[in-house]
């Protein structure tokens, strides 16, 4: 399951255009995750719903909304998303 989430998060980063191999200073996994989350949180309320997750295209990469919803409240907070993303991408990794 970790591999599926890792592949999904990597693909999302690539689509967002954040994975350029020629970058003076690569953003941290937390910065990338925060950027991706802000794009997915369409209404800007600080949480990503299942509908926003699907609309963002995240679901195309085999990950699941439920895997990101750590507290099982039906919404993924920015903190939950950053934590999940960071667990699968280490600093300095070419995302």
Tab-separated table of C-alpha atoms in Angstrom:
chain	number	residue	atom	x	y	z
A	1	UNK	CA	0.000	0.000	0.000
A	2	UNK	CA	2.864	2.383	0.783
A	3	UNK	CA	4.172	1.881	-2.747
A	4	UNK	CA	0.775	2.766	-4.234
A	5	UNK	CA	0.558	5.978	-2.214
A	6	UNK	CA	4.173	6.836	-2.989
A	7	UNK	CA	3.605	6.339	-6.722
A	8	UNK	CA	0.435	8.408	-6.548
A	9	UNK	CA	2.075	11.272	-4.725
A	10	UNK	CA	5.039	11.218	-7.106
A	11	UNK	CA	2.770	11.333	-10.138
A	12	UNK	CA	0.809	14.201	-8.642
A	13	UNK	CA	4.032	16.115	-8.078
A	14	UNK	CA	5.074	15.536	-11.667
A	15	UNK	CA	1.755	16.747	-12.999
A	16	UNK	CA	1.965	19.849	-10.848
A	17	UNK	CA	5.223	20.696	-12.587
A	18	UNK	CA	7.255	20.621	-9.415
A	19	UNK	CA	9.650	17.864	-10.399
A	20	UNK	CA	12.079	19.668	-12.647
A	21	UNK	CA	15.481	17.961	-12.568
A	22	UNK	CA	17.185	21.343	-13.042
A	23	UNK	CA	16.223	23.376	-10.010
A	24	UNK	CA	18.586	25.605	-8.082
A	25	UNK	CA	16.912	24.706	-4.811
A	26	UNK	CA	14.444	21.876	-4.701
A	27	UNK	CA	11.413	22.509	-2.485
A	28	UNK	CA	11.010	20.259	0.524
A	29	UNK	CA	8.429	17.468	0.467
A	30	UNK	CA	6.365	19.542	2.915
A	31	UNK	CA	6.400	22.550	0.573
A	32	UNK	CA	5.398	20.411	-2.391
A	33	UNK	CA	2.622	18.770	-0.392
A	34	UNK	CA	1.305	22.136	0.826
A	35	UNK	CA	1.236	23.417	-2.767
A	36	UNK	CA	-0.570	20.328	-4.053
A	37	UNK	CA	-3.041	20.476	-1.187
A	38	UNK	CA	-3.848	24.134	-1.871
A	39	UNK	CA	-4.626	23.237	-5.494
A	40	UNK	CA	-6.882	20.352	-4.464
A	41	UNK	CA	-8.752	22.279	-1.731
A	42	UNK	CA	-11.008	23.968	-4.279
A	43	UNK	CA	-13.145	25.893	-1.796
A	44	UNK	CA	-10.190	26.914	0.397
A	45	UNK	CA	-11.744	25.686	3.628
A	46	UNK	CA	-8.568	23.934	4.789
A	47	UNK	CA	-9.763	20.387	4.192
A	48	UNK	CA	-9.961	18.213	1.111
A	49	UNK	CA	-13.188	16.300	0.653
A	50	UNK	CA	-13.499	13.086	-1.349
A	51	UNK	CA	-15.121	15.118	-4.108
A	52	UNK	CA	-12.214	17.586	-4.195
A	53	UNK	CA	-9.773	14.661	-4.154
A	54	UNK	CA	-11.485	13.114	-7.187
A	55	UNK	CA	-11.811	16.456	-9.000
A	56	UNK	CA	-8.119	17.206	-8.442
A	57	UNK	CA	-7.150	14.104	-10.371
A	58	UNK	CA	-5.349	12.548	-7.392
A	59	UNK	CA	-7.493	9.419	-7.680
A	60	UNK	CA	-6.111	8.652	-11.155
A	61	UNK	CA	-2.852	7.518	-9.656
A	62	UNK	CA	-4.144	4.580	-7.655
A	63	UNK	CA	-4.072	6.165	-4.233
A	64	UNK	CA	-7.156	6.298	-2.125
A	65	UNK	CA	-8.818	9.121	-0.267
A	66	UNK	CA	-9.411	6.791	2.685
A	67	UNK	CA	-5.671	6.118	2.975
A	68	UNK	CA	-5.065	9.854	3.442
A	69	UNK	CA	-7.922	10.391	5.914
A	70	UNK	CA	-5.974	9.415	9.018
A	71	UNK	CA	-8.629	10.368	11.574
A	72	UNK	CA	-11.453	8.940	9.439
A	73	UNK	CA	-13.586	12.061	9.625
A	74	UNK	CA	-14.435	12.155	5.926
A	75	UNK	CA	-12.018	14.984	5.150
A	76	UNK	CA	-8.254	15.243	4.709
A	77	UNK	CA	-6.680	18.192	6.490
A	78	UNK	CA	-3.596	19.898	5.109
A	79	UNK	CA	-1.633	18.394	8.000
A	80	UNK	CA	-2.838	14.861	7.160
A	81	UNK	CA	-1.903	15.332	3.505
A	82	UNK	CA	1.527	16.788	4.291
A	83	UNK	CA	2.212	13.976	6.772
A	84	UNK	CA	1.272	11.288	4.217
A	85	UNK	CA	3.269	12.951	1.438
A	86	UNK	CA	6.319	13.466	3.665
A	87	UNK	CA	6.309	9.837	4.830
A	88	UNK	CA	6.749	8.737	1.225
A	89	UNK	CA	9.262	11.365	0.085
A	90	UNK	CA	12.459	12.200	1.904
A	91	UNK	CA	14.199	15.593	1.691
A	92	UNK	CA	16.527	15.779	-1.292
A	93	UNK	CA	14.703	12.993	-3.115
A	94	UNK	CA	14.125	13.863	-6.747
A	95	UNK	CA	10.338	14.037	-6.620
